[in-house]
Amino acid sequence: MSIPRLMLTAALLGLSPAAFAQGQPPREVPARSLPVPGDVSPQVQRLIAAPLRTGWNTPPTTPEGWRQLAETGAAATRQALPGLKDRLKVDVEPGEMGGVKVFRVTPKEIRPENRNRLLIHIHGGCYVLNPGEAGLPEAIFMAGFGGYRVISVDYRMPPEAYFPAALDDVLAVWKAALRDNDPKRMAVFGSSAGGALTLEMVLRAKAEGLPLPAAIAPGTPMSDVTGVGDSFQTNALVDNVLVAVDGFCHAATQFYAKGHDLKDPLLSPIHGDVTGFPPTILTTGTRDLLLSNTVRMHRKLRNAGVEAALQVFEGQSHAHYYRDDTAPESREAFSEIAGFFDKHLAK
Amino acid sequence: MSIPRLMLTAALLGLSPAAFAQGQPPREVPARSLPVPGDVSPQVQRLIAAPLRTGWNTPPTTPEGWRQLAETGAAATRQALPGLKDRLKVDVEPGEMGGVKVFRVTPKEIRPENRNRLLIHIHGGCYVLNPGEAGLPEAIFMAGFGGYRVISVDYRMPPEAYFPAALDDVLAVWKAALRDNDPKRMAVFGSSAGGALTLEMVLRAKAEGLPLPAAIAPGTPMSDVTGVGDSFQTNALVDNVLVAVDGFCHAATQFYAKGHDLKDPLLSPIHGDVTGFPPTILTTGTRDLLLSNTVRMHRKLRNAGVEAALQVFEGQSHAHYYRDDTAPESREAFSEIAGFFDKHLAK
């Protein structure tokens, strides 16, 4: 892919012209062969060595196509769940909160200081993928590595329901959770679209005058889906998960948005007013296509006076930190988030 | 530059074979034209748009050549100093501490809470560049934006003196500072080689049983000069300051090391024992060749239980955050560091 093509497709896709400075010369970078770094665990080396995601640039073009793509991915993830639950000593029970499907993800041993605490998890998948149990791996990592009770929201997705249905469902679960739980003892987390929904949920809760969670952990959030962010260029074809700005994830987001303005803070929370946000920890990797989406959100929070921490993992592409529960870096990432929550949640 | 050439030169340069995983396929990335991002200030856009540093891959080969290169750069920096001091309302006086040349960099208005506090600054320049006043810009940014008194160490450099002369000088200044100042009221900071020297200074002070500073701020530290770090590959020819792992900066470091093992923690502090380190804030940019050097150091500190914060600036190459005092991102970076020091230093 050459950037001229990218800039052309940017126009075709409706990506923001604000993505690029006008009248400034680009940097010409020759073709390169990037070796797998040796300074990460063998598990992360294998994640980095994996080829680009199959079909990254051939997204479905029909609702049924999207449903099939989601189901194919979900079937693969479901196969991995028994082993994952077993290794991380976590139980999963389906349930419902506020009329929304959820899963209760409970460690066999809840840490004593977490007995009265509750985390809400919002899964990723570009607003379209990971239905049902397929949304659970990150919740299981958090429950297992952090020793917290987790509610994972199985929000509605296209083609069943479009923007802002996912966010409506998250808010419904939050309101239901508030009935039985002190918000000072609750945190919200999720990655990718789940990271964006975590930020959008706080924006919406603020607007509705609802109590906010005591802390949040948006991982590599899709905080700007208008194409703005330098790592959309620098990490294009370097990140093997999202691969490029004009790939399947942007197509999925457009499918969810259904014509709604992508600049809306409830789709691109980088444009929201983050004043008064709870303490926030953000996670990304050096090869992440959303490295810029993550660090820009971190700077925005800091500039608004919000306590915000950033962790960046060597060599990792988008959301690699919850791909392999045996990688020491995965335990590290979730232990860091768990520690941040422990610092900011009441007991 | 193709990576096969890089890997060849890595062997020639004595870079660590541990830099790369064995037997894992590399990622093939086609040639690209990276536009200047539109989501940074016009000042930072200009920094990003600048061409690759002149002579990045043609380092001097004689001591006299290095001296001339350092002097040419220093002459240019000296020209900019009067304006910089004026805009940031800072006075500079030469002096001496512990037998080492220093500059006292003092804001015309010291913030009241900083009256009894002192910062020690260690300039960058690959251990060879920025002699005399040329090492001052970062100290002036800190004094001006942070309202702190700063001592900037004009440590000896090759061809006058080699490893570990620079570190010896920093330690001599630290010991002298301890005579009149409470270490709980002092912090140490610097970028690039100055970031490495900040970390090396703490390693040495620990080893000698000296009191440690209350906080440190190593910016984009040369924490691993053995060639290990994925961003040496991913940001090669993307970073327009250091440009590539086998460029002038590595040659300068070898000139300083004079045959000493580059894996020594006093040259590659990533290999040191950071247990008990003071609270640390690290700064880098998404295009920084030392992005990995910085985030790996952050993770190492966190894994050792050290309070450590990370800030990453959109689109910036190596140490761009102290290139233009009129860029809002510069004020932001130094205000963040100043706030971190304020939190951790006694009054």
XYZ file of C-alpha atoms in Angstrom:
694
model
C 0.000 0.000 0.000
C 1.371 3.415 -0.882
C 0.209 6.514 0.922
C -1.165 8.131 -2.233
C -3.625 5.227 -2.340
C -4.304 5.668 1.380
C -5.001 9.352 0.941
C -7.285 8.575 -1.954
C -9.195 5.988 0.019
C -9.248 8.396 2.967
C -11.301 10.717 0.792
C -13.490 7.865 -0.448
C -14.049 6.598 3.088
C -14.935 10.018 4.401
C -11.877 10.125 6.659
C -11.013 13.558 7.949
C -8.766 15.781 5.806
C -7.610 17.162 9.178
C -5.576 13.971 9.458
C -2.740 15.560 7.512
C -0.901 18.875 7.603
C -1.299 20.859 4.435
C 1.733 21.911 2.420
C 4.285 19.928 4.421
C 6.476 17.351 2.695
C 5.905 13.714 3.654
C 8.644 11.398 4.874
C 9.634 8.868 2.214
C 10.365 5.530 3.854
C 11.792 2.693 1.754
C 10.542 -0.882 1.888
C 11.677 -2.687 4.985
C 11.819 -6.154 6.437
C 11.102 -5.857 10.163
C 12.533 -8.716 12.196
C 10.667 -10.053 15.213
C 12.248 -8.423 18.264
C 14.124 -10.621 20.694
C 13.325 -8.597 23.802
C 9.796 -9.950 24.364
C 8.593 -13.332 25.589
C 8.479 -16.262 23.144
C 4.676 -16.035 23.305
C 4.682 -12.396 22.206
C 7.317 -13.185 19.581
C 4.836 -15.634 18.081
C 2.068 -13.011 18.124
C 4.371 -10.523 16.379
C 5.529 -13.116 13.825
C 1.960 -13.963 12.796
C 1.010 -12.843 9.286
C -1.375 -9.980 8.658
C -4.955 -10.820 9.631
C -6.679 -12.783 6.888
C -9.229 -10.656 5.093
C -8.084 -7.399 6.685
C -8.725 -5.547 3.426
C -11.731 -7.515 2.177
C -14.478 -6.683 4.647
C -17.993 -8.021 4.114
C -20.309 -5.825 2.104
C -23.669 -7.161 3.289
C -25.280 -7.504 6.729
C -25.314 -11.259 6.293
C -21.624 -11.188 5.414
C -20.851 -9.354 8.657
C -22.971 -11.788 10.652
C -21.085 -14.713 9.148
C -17.691 -13.102 9.800
C -18.669 -12.470 13.414
C -19.918 -16.031 13.826
C -16.806 -17.595 12.283
C -14.571 -15.645 14.648
C -16.825 -16.357 17.607
C -16.758 -20.097 16.956
C -12.958 -20.079 17.088
C -12.896 -18.073 20.320
C -15.500 -20.319 21.974
C -13.204 -23.281 21.426
C -10.466 -21.577 23.424
C -12.689 -20.578 26.358
C -12.739 -23.822 28.408
C -8.939 -23.915 28.571
C -8.747 -20.215 29.338
C -11.328 -20.415 32.149
C -9.543 -23.430 33.535
C -6.048 -21.929 33.521
C -7.221 -18.617 34.989
C -9.568 -20.292 37.519
C -12.632 -18.325 36.549
C -16.332 -19.233 36.379
C -18.693 -17.786 33.775
C -22.476 -17.571 34.109
C -24.843 -15.957 31.623
C -27.311 -13.466 33.028
C -29.199 -10.248 32.404
C -28.937 -6.754 33.860
C -31.197 -3.854 32.953
C -32.692 -5.934 30.166
C -29.285 -6.521 28.603
C -27.498 -9.837 28.220
C -24.395 -10.092 30.374
C -21.939 -12.701 31.596
C -20.881 -12.859 35.231
C -17.177 -13.696 35.245
C -16.075 -14.678 38.726
C -12.663 -15.805 39.934
C -12.756 -18.917 42.091
C -10.824 -16.837 44.596
C -11.952 -13.242 44.907
C -9.241 -11.207 46.582
C -10.396 -10.105 50.058
C -10.051 -6.399 49.217
C -12.235 -6.963 46.135
C -15.196 -8.605 47.902
C -17.374 -5.502 47.566
C -15.954 -4.296 44.290
C -17.294 -4.879 40.806
C -15.866 -4.308 37.346
C -17.907 -3.780 34.190
C -16.285 -5.097 31.024
C -17.079 -3.916 27.494
C -15.637 -6.162 24.802
C -13.982 -5.055 21.592
C -14.511 -6.081 17.973
C -15.027 -2.896 15.972
C -18.641 -2.652 17.268
C -19.630 -5.677 15.156
C -17.524 -8.698 16.155
C -17.282 -10.968 19.231
C -20.939 -11.676 20.039
C -21.896 -13.739 23.081
C -19.127 -15.647 24.806
C -16.627 -14.529 22.153
C -16.447 -11.222 23.990
C -15.204 -12.845 27.182
C -11.429 -13.422 26.942
C -10.440 -9.974 28.222
C -12.964 -10.251 31.081
C -11.470 -13.621 32.012
C -7.923 -12.207 31.942
C -9.030 -9.424 34.294
C -10.936 -11.689 36.668
C -8.126 -14.230 36.703
C -5.082 -11.979 36.921
C -6.766 -9.284 39.012
C -8.996 -11.317 41.330
C -12.031 -9.121 40.633
C -15.667 -9.988 39.941
C -16.486 -8.865 36.403
C -19.741 -8.277 34.543
C -19.175 -8.472 30.781
C -21.783 -6.710 28.670
C -23.014 -8.661 25.634
C -24.321 -5.504 23.958
C -26.423 -5.558 20.786
C -24.512 -5.247 17.522
C -25.323 -4.818 13.833
C -27.128 -6.129 11.933
C -29.410 -6.580 14.970
C -29.051 -2.968 16.159
C -26.996 0.070 15.174
C -25.487 3.167 16.824
C -26.080 4.016 19.645
C -27.540 0.629 20.657
C -24.227 -0.679 22.023
C -23.812 2.387 24.199
C -27.470 2.267 25.282
C -26.923 -1.295 26.478
C -23.777 -0.364 28.390
C -25.656 2.476 30.104
C -28.549 0.171 30.968
C -26.124 -2.219 32.654
C -24.411 0.670 34.470
C -27.747 1.937 35.805
C -28.673 -1.570 36.930
C -25.288 -1.974 38.618
C -25.774 1.324 40.450
C -28.902 -0.058 42.146
C -26.893 -2.591 44.166
C -23.366 -1.202 44.104
C -21.514 1.885 45.244
C -19.968 3.556 42.172
C -16.896 4.264 44.319
C -16.385 0.504 44.326
C -16.838 0.036 40.566
C -14.611 0.442 37.520
C -15.221 0.010 33.795
C -12.776 -1.403 31.263
C -12.482 -2.742 27.730
C -10.273 -2.601 24.662
C -10.545 -1.297 21.110
C -14.268 -0.604 20.483
C -14.653 -1.605 24.131
C -12.118 1.074 25.054
C -14.069 3.622 23.039
C -17.332 2.474 24.633
C -15.709 2.841 28.068
C -14.918 6.487 27.264
C -18.293 7.043 25.577
C -20.052 5.547 28.587
C -18.426 8.115 30.872
C -19.306 10.953 28.477
C -22.933 9.772 28.418
C -23.088 9.210 32.194
C -21.729 12.731 32.726
C -24.345 14.160 30.364
C -27.127 12.271 32.138
C -25.899 13.263 35.600
C -25.265 9.653 36.610
C -22.563 8.703 39.110
C -19.278 7.868 37.372
C -17.139 4.794 37.983
C -14.217 5.244 40.372
C -11.724 4.404 37.625
C -11.649 3.254 34.005
C -9.219 1.312 31.833
C -9.740 1.923 28.116
C -7.224 -0.274 26.291
C -6.051 0.872 22.850
C -9.349 2.727 22.434
C -10.856 3.572 19.049
C -10.917 7.117 20.354
C -10.779 8.692 16.886
C -12.463 6.824 14.012
C -12.094 9.698 11.533
C -8.655 8.559 10.382
C -6.745 11.139 12.418
C -3.659 9.777 14.198
C -0.081 9.440 12.955
C 0.225 5.747 13.831
C -2.498 5.008 11.261
C 0.352 5.794 8.852
C 3.514 4.811 10.707
C 2.158 1.449 11.855
C 0.226 0.656 8.650
C 1.100 -2.912 7.606
C 3.295 -3.136 10.715
C 0.340 -3.895 13.042
C -0.806 -7.398 12.036
C -4.209 -7.171 13.768
C -5.903 -4.047 12.409
C -3.270 -3.678 9.627
C -4.401 -0.351 8.123
C -6.781 2.526 8.628
C -8.920 1.542 5.644
C -9.290 -2.095 6.666
C -12.081 -4.246 8.052
C -12.323 -2.354 11.333
C -13.177 0.942 9.685
C -15.744 -0.817 7.501
C -17.262 -2.395 10.619
C -17.412 0.950 12.407
C -19.173 2.502 9.431
C -21.608 -0.427 9.423
C -22.366 0.290 13.099
C -22.546 4.074 12.643
C -25.052 3.664 9.792
C -24.409 7.120 8.388
C -24.040 8.851 11.755
C -21.258 11.464 11.872
C -18.030 9.680 12.847
C -16.866 12.872 14.564
C -19.617 12.526 17.200
C -17.864 12.122 20.587
C -20.017 9.031 21.114
C -18.126 7.479 18.182
C -14.838 9.413 18.448
C -14.512 10.220 22.161
C -11.321 12.209 21.489
C -13.784 14.982 20.594
C -15.622 14.786 23.944
C -15.271 16.938 27.053
C -13.293 14.779 29.450
C -13.299 17.239 32.340
C -14.099 15.417 35.543
C -13.301 11.979 34.164
C -12.329 9.360 36.757
C -8.708 8.160 37.022
C -7.866 6.376 33.768
C -5.214 3.860 32.744
C -4.576 3.299 29.030
C -2.714 0.388 27.420
C -1.184 0.037 23.957
C 1.836 -1.392 22.096
C 4.610 0.124 20.010
C 3.309 -1.547 16.788
C -0.351 -0.761 17.533
C -2.221 0.977 14.697
C -4.022 2.817 17.525
C -0.833 3.911 19.324
C -1.677 7.505 18.415
C -5.363 7.092 19.312
C -4.182 5.935 22.735
C -1.462 8.486 23.476
C -3.610 11.366 22.157
C -6.376 10.328 24.543
C -3.837 10.142 27.379
C -2.609 13.669 26.629
C -6.164 14.970 26.373
C -7.028 13.534 29.772
C -3.852 14.903 31.355
C -4.484 18.334 29.862
C -7.953 18.259 31.423
C -6.357 17.565 34.813
C -7.480 13.937 34.948
C -5.227 11.419 36.693
C -4.222 9.232 33.762
C -1.565 6.552 33.377
C -0.187 5.049 30.183
C 1.464 1.697 29.594
C 2.994 0.764 26.229
C 4.170 -2.766 25.484
C 7.214 -3.490 23.342
C 6.491 -4.756 19.831
C 2.795 -5.427 20.394
C 0.155 -4.781 17.754
C -3.442 -3.840 18.530
C -4.665 -5.478 21.761
C -1.993 -8.188 21.714
C -1.961 -7.980 25.515
C -4.999 -10.212 25.822
C -4.195 -12.753 23.147
C -2.151 -15.280 25.111
C -2.778 -15.795 28.819
C 0.534 -17.652 29.147
C 2.561 -14.606 28.019
C 4.130 -12.886 31.023
C 3.319 -9.549 29.372
C -0.407 -10.374 29.602
C -0.221 -10.942 33.337
C 1.836 -7.766 33.599
C -0.695 -5.640 31.704
C -3.677 -6.842 33.733
C -1.814 -6.738 37.046
C -0.987 -3.118 36.297
C -4.645 -2.314 35.585
C -5.755 -4.274 38.660
C -3.286 -2.323 40.794
C -4.547 0.962 39.368
C -8.120 -0.037 40.219
C -7.043 -1.134 43.698
C -5.553 2.306 44.262
C -8.665 4.156 43.171
C -11.617 1.988 44.230
C -13.091 2.129 47.723
C -13.052 -1.183 49.591
C 18.226 1.236 3.970
C 16.970 -2.314 3.865
C 16.895 -4.468 6.951
C 19.288 -7.056 5.512
C 21.851 -4.231 5.446
C 20.855 -3.232 8.964
C 21.295 -6.767 10.231
C 24.671 -6.957 8.525
C 25.821 -3.684 10.031
C 24.418 -4.828 13.371
C 26.975 -7.636 13.291
C 29.726 -5.288 12.156
C 28.858 -2.753 14.823
C 28.821 -5.354 17.559
C 25.111 -4.875 18.198
C 23.502 -7.663 20.177
C 22.183 -10.694 18.275
C 19.590 -10.815 21.083
C 17.914 -7.924 19.278
C 16.033 -10.356 17.055
C 14.057 -13.540 17.590
C 15.593 -16.529 15.857
C 13.600 -18.502 13.308
C 10.619 -16.140 13.174
C 9.587 -14.582 9.866
C 10.025 -10.813 9.553
C 7.233 -8.457 8.546
C 7.661 -7.177 4.993
C 6.589 -3.544 4.825
C 6.415 -1.819 1.447
C 7.791 1.630 0.751
C 5.620 4.373 2.160
C 5.176 8.100 2.043
C 4.246 9.255 5.542
C 2.336 12.541 5.571
C 2.876 15.057 8.346
C 0.037 14.535 10.837
C -2.502 17.322 11.243
C -3.250 16.648 14.921
C -0.199 18.414 16.348
C 0.668 22.103 16.619
C 2.046 23.913 13.559
C 5.389 24.100 15.370
C 5.550 20.321 15.801
C 4.337 19.841 12.226
C 7.419 21.784 11.120
C 9.665 19.597 13.278
C 8.124 16.467 11.790
C 8.368 17.800 8.230
C 12.091 18.527 8.550
C 14.327 16.276 6.459
C 16.506 13.586 7.997
C 19.401 15.038 9.978
C 22.283 15.983 7.689
C 25.145 13.546 8.034
C 23.180 11.038 10.108
C 24.964 8.162 8.367
C 28.372 9.780 7.849
C 29.745 10.168 11.376
C 33.266 11.505 11.900
C 36.012 8.929 12.027
C 38.657 10.905 13.930
C 38.692 12.612 17.342
C 39.226 15.932 15.609
C 36.253 15.226 13.356
C 34.039 14.670 16.401
C 35.321 17.838 18.035
C 34.505 19.821 14.920
C 31.032 18.300 14.626
C 30.325 19.127 18.274
C 31.578 22.678 17.829
C 29.563 23.300 14.666
C 26.359 22.171 16.395
C 27.226 24.107 19.542
C 27.759 27.325 17.591
C 24.270 27.034 16.115
C 22.688 26.371 19.511
C 24.528 29.272 21.164
C 22.938 31.624 18.640
C 19.491 30.558 19.780
C 20.185 30.899 23.510
C 19.633 34.657 24.055
C 16.129 34.480 22.555
C 15.330 31.324 24.471
C 16.500 32.761 27.805
C 14.545 35.915 27.102
C 11.267 34.210 26.173
C 11.444 31.803 29.098
C 12.644 34.483 31.550
C 15.648 32.562 32.763
C 19.147 33.678 33.843
C 22.247 31.571 33.207
C 25.513 31.824 35.147
C 28.573 29.611 34.682
C 30.005 28.034 37.812
C 31.703 24.988 39.244
C 30.577 22.259 41.635
C 32.752 19.443 42.926
C 35.442 20.471 40.467
C 33.061 20.129 37.511
C 31.879 22.916 35.230
C 28.190 23.681 35.616
C 25.678 26.336 34.637
C 23.206 27.738 37.149
C 19.929 28.201 35.306
C 17.549 30.289 37.364
C 14.051 31.469 36.517
C 13.480 35.159 37.183
C 10.510 33.996 39.234
C 11.110 30.888 41.300
C 7.777 29.385 42.294
C 7.282 29.742 46.064
C 7.007 25.974 46.582
C 10.319 25.555 44.742
C 12.399 27.983 46.855
C 14.255 25.172 48.631
C 14.246 22.736 45.758
C 16.973 22.106 43.218
C 17.090 20.174 39.960
C 20.223 18.692 38.391
C 20.185 18.604 34.589
C 22.294 16.267 32.433
C 22.307 17.244 28.764
C 22.029 14.886 25.808
C 24.127 14.532 22.660
C 25.175 10.886 22.394
C 27.884 11.458 25.084
C 29.896 13.561 22.623
C 27.833 16.542 21.449
C 26.525 19.761 23.057
C 29.539 21.024 25.008
C 29.305 24.136 27.165
C 26.240 26.311 26.734
C 24.993 24.094 23.901
C 23.775 21.690 26.557
C 21.450 24.258 28.098
C 18.195 24.378 26.092
C 16.479 21.589 28.024
C 17.585 23.107 31.347
C 16.125 26.445 30.258
C 12.816 24.807 29.233
C 12.594 23.192 32.675
C 13.525 26.327 34.610
C 11.162 28.448 32.530
C 8.138 26.191 32.264
C 8.562 24.603 35.692
C 9.775 27.530 37.799
C 12.635 25.513 39.297
C 16.275 26.376 39.926
C 18.415 24.097 37.754
C 22.094 23.138 37.788
C 23.168 21.893 34.355
C 26.271 19.699 34.353
C 28.828 20.485 31.632
C 30.437 17.053 31.956
C 33.670 16.111 30.177
C 33.288 14.453 26.795
C 35.518 12.758 24.212
C 38.082 13.427 22.927
C 38.881 15.178 26.250
C 37.756 12.218 28.406
C 36.057 8.869 27.854
C 33.748 6.482 29.736
C 33.032 6.790 32.625
C 34.215 10.430 32.838
C 30.755 11.857 32.100
C 29.212 9.798 34.865
C 32.075 10.612 37.250
C 31.376 14.304 36.698
C 27.646 13.882 37.308
C 28.399 12.050 40.554
C 30.846 14.744 41.645
C 28.144 17.380 41.145
C 25.602 15.227 42.986
C 27.939 14.836 45.969
C 28.593 18.569 45.990
C 24.856 19.276 45.825
C 24.258 16.946 48.768
C 26.468 19.112 50.968
C 24.026 22.031 50.882
C 20.747 20.431 49.862
C 18.336 17.826 51.167
C 18.095 15.019 48.581
C 14.364 14.894 49.321
C 14.208 18.343 47.735
C 16.234 17.430 44.633
C 15.478 15.741 41.322
C 17.626 14.816 38.328
C 16.615 14.985 34.690
C 17.932 14.879 31.139
C 17.209 13.438 27.705
C 18.836 10.931 25.379
C 22.394 10.383 26.652
C 21.300 12.696 29.482
C 18.390 10.332 30.170
C 20.792 7.400 30.253
C 23.179 9.320 32.525
C 20.229 10.105 34.823
C 19.541 6.382 35.173
C 23.248 5.524 35.387
C 23.721 8.171 38.075
C 21.066 6.498 40.241
C 22.633 3.065 39.670
C 26.016 4.439 40.710
C 24.632 6.368 43.689
C 22.881 3.190 44.868
C 26.101 1.212 44.524
C 28.046 3.847 46.473
C 25.401 4.106 49.186
C 24.704 7.772 48.443
C 21.290 9.336 49.028
C 19.124 9.184 45.901
C 17.201 12.088 44.384
C 13.504 12.296 45.290
C 12.478 11.871 41.656
C 14.039 11.592 38.206
C 12.915 12.384 34.664
C 14.903 10.468 32.034
C 13.580 11.631 28.652
C 13.839 9.191 25.733
C 16.846 7.598 27.450
C 19.559 5.698 25.586
C 18.784 2.901 28.003
C 19.974 0.151 25.661
C 22.844 0.953 23.289
C 23.310 -2.658 22.156
C 20.780 -2.332 19.330
C 17.974 -4.122 21.171
C 14.568 -2.455 20.836
C 11.878 -2.910 18.199
C 11.547 0.797 17.419
C 15.163 0.757 16.173
C 13.514 -1.106 13.269
C 9.970 0.243 13.115
C 11.003 3.898 13.391
C 14.153 3.596 11.257
C 14.103 6.449 8.709
C 10.844 7.609 10.293
C 12.611 9.426 13.162
C 14.356 12.391 11.510
C 16.677 13.122 14.459
C 18.512 9.867 15.186
C 17.282 8.279 11.924
C 18.643 4.740 12.385
C 20.339 2.459 14.877
C 23.613 2.441 12.923
C 23.811 6.227 12.560
C 25.933 8.962 14.089
C 24.621 8.431 17.620
C 25.810 4.857 17.830
C 29.186 5.881 16.443
C 29.396 8.635 19.074
C 28.499 6.209 21.855
C 31.206 3.828 20.701
C 33.648 6.742 20.632
C 32.722 7.497 24.277
C 32.764 3.837 25.366
C 36.268 3.368 23.892
C 35.962 -0.392 23.759
C 34.081 -0.786 27.028
C 31.292 -3.394 26.916
C 28.106 -1.661 25.708
C 26.071 -4.061 27.836
C 27.483 -2.542 31.048
C 24.525 -1.044 32.965
C 26.516 2.187 33.160
C 26.162 2.377 29.356
C 22.919 0.398 28.914
C 21.001 0.996 32.159
C 18.222 -1.354 31.001
C 20.580 -4.043 32.320
C 20.865 -2.465 35.779
C 19.059 -3.345 39.011
C 16.442 -0.615 39.366
C 15.033 -1.829 42.676
C 14.576 1.105 45.003
C 14.718 3.703 42.249
C 12.971 7.006 43.021
C 9.692 7.914 41.278
C 10.445 8.294 37.572
C 8.704 10.021 34.683
C 9.730 9.107 31.126
C 8.971 11.046 27.950
C 9.058 9.964 24.290
C 7.233 10.345 20.957
C 5.475 7.924 18.630
C 8.150 8.397 15.897
C 11.080 8.248 18.335
C 13.800 5.750 17.400
C 14.092 5.240 21.183
C 10.369 4.629 21.738
C 11.197 1.037 22.671
C 14.184 2.072 24.806
C 11.783 4.303 26.718
C 8.799 1.983 27.144
C 11.043 -0.986 28.002
C 12.648 1.095 30.761
C 9.171 2.100 31.987
C 8.064 -1.530 32.153
C 11.286 -2.548 33.904
C 10.769 0.118 36.567
C 7.111 -0.832 37.057
C 8.013 -4.509 37.341
C 10.506 -3.571 40.057
C 7.698 -1.816 41.949
C 8.958 1.688 41.187
C 6.404 4.478 40.757
C 6.908 5.324 37.098
C 4.905 7.451 34.676
C 5.127 7.547 30.905
C 4.169 10.290 28.466
C 4.274 9.778 24.702
C 3.822 12.670 22.291
C 2.047 12.290 18.971
C 4.263 12.224 15.894
C 7.427 13.368 17.663
C 10.862 12.002 16.825
C 13.708 11.733 19.315
C 13.602 14.543 21.903
C 11.424 16.808 19.735
C 9.774 18.013 22.944
C 12.590 20.455 23.653
C 13.208 21.737 20.164
C 10.739 24.634 20.009
C 9.798 26.537 23.154
C 6.819 28.089 21.355
C 5.204 24.679 20.711
C 2.373 24.063 23.169
C 3.522 20.439 23.371
C 6.868 21.606 24.813
C 5.179 23.502 27.615
C 2.943 20.485 28.153
C 5.844 18.027 28.419
C 7.798 20.149 30.904
C 4.719 21.112 32.910
C 3.975 17.422 33.280
C 7.506 16.725 34.510
C 7.385 19.766 36.815
C 4.089 18.533 38.270
C 5.555 15.080 38.825
C 8.509 16.617 40.664
C 6.157 18.826 42.691
C 4.289 15.731 43.803
C 7.405 13.875 44.885
C 9.808 16.516 46.207
C 9.660 17.797 49.765
C 9.132 21.554 50.070
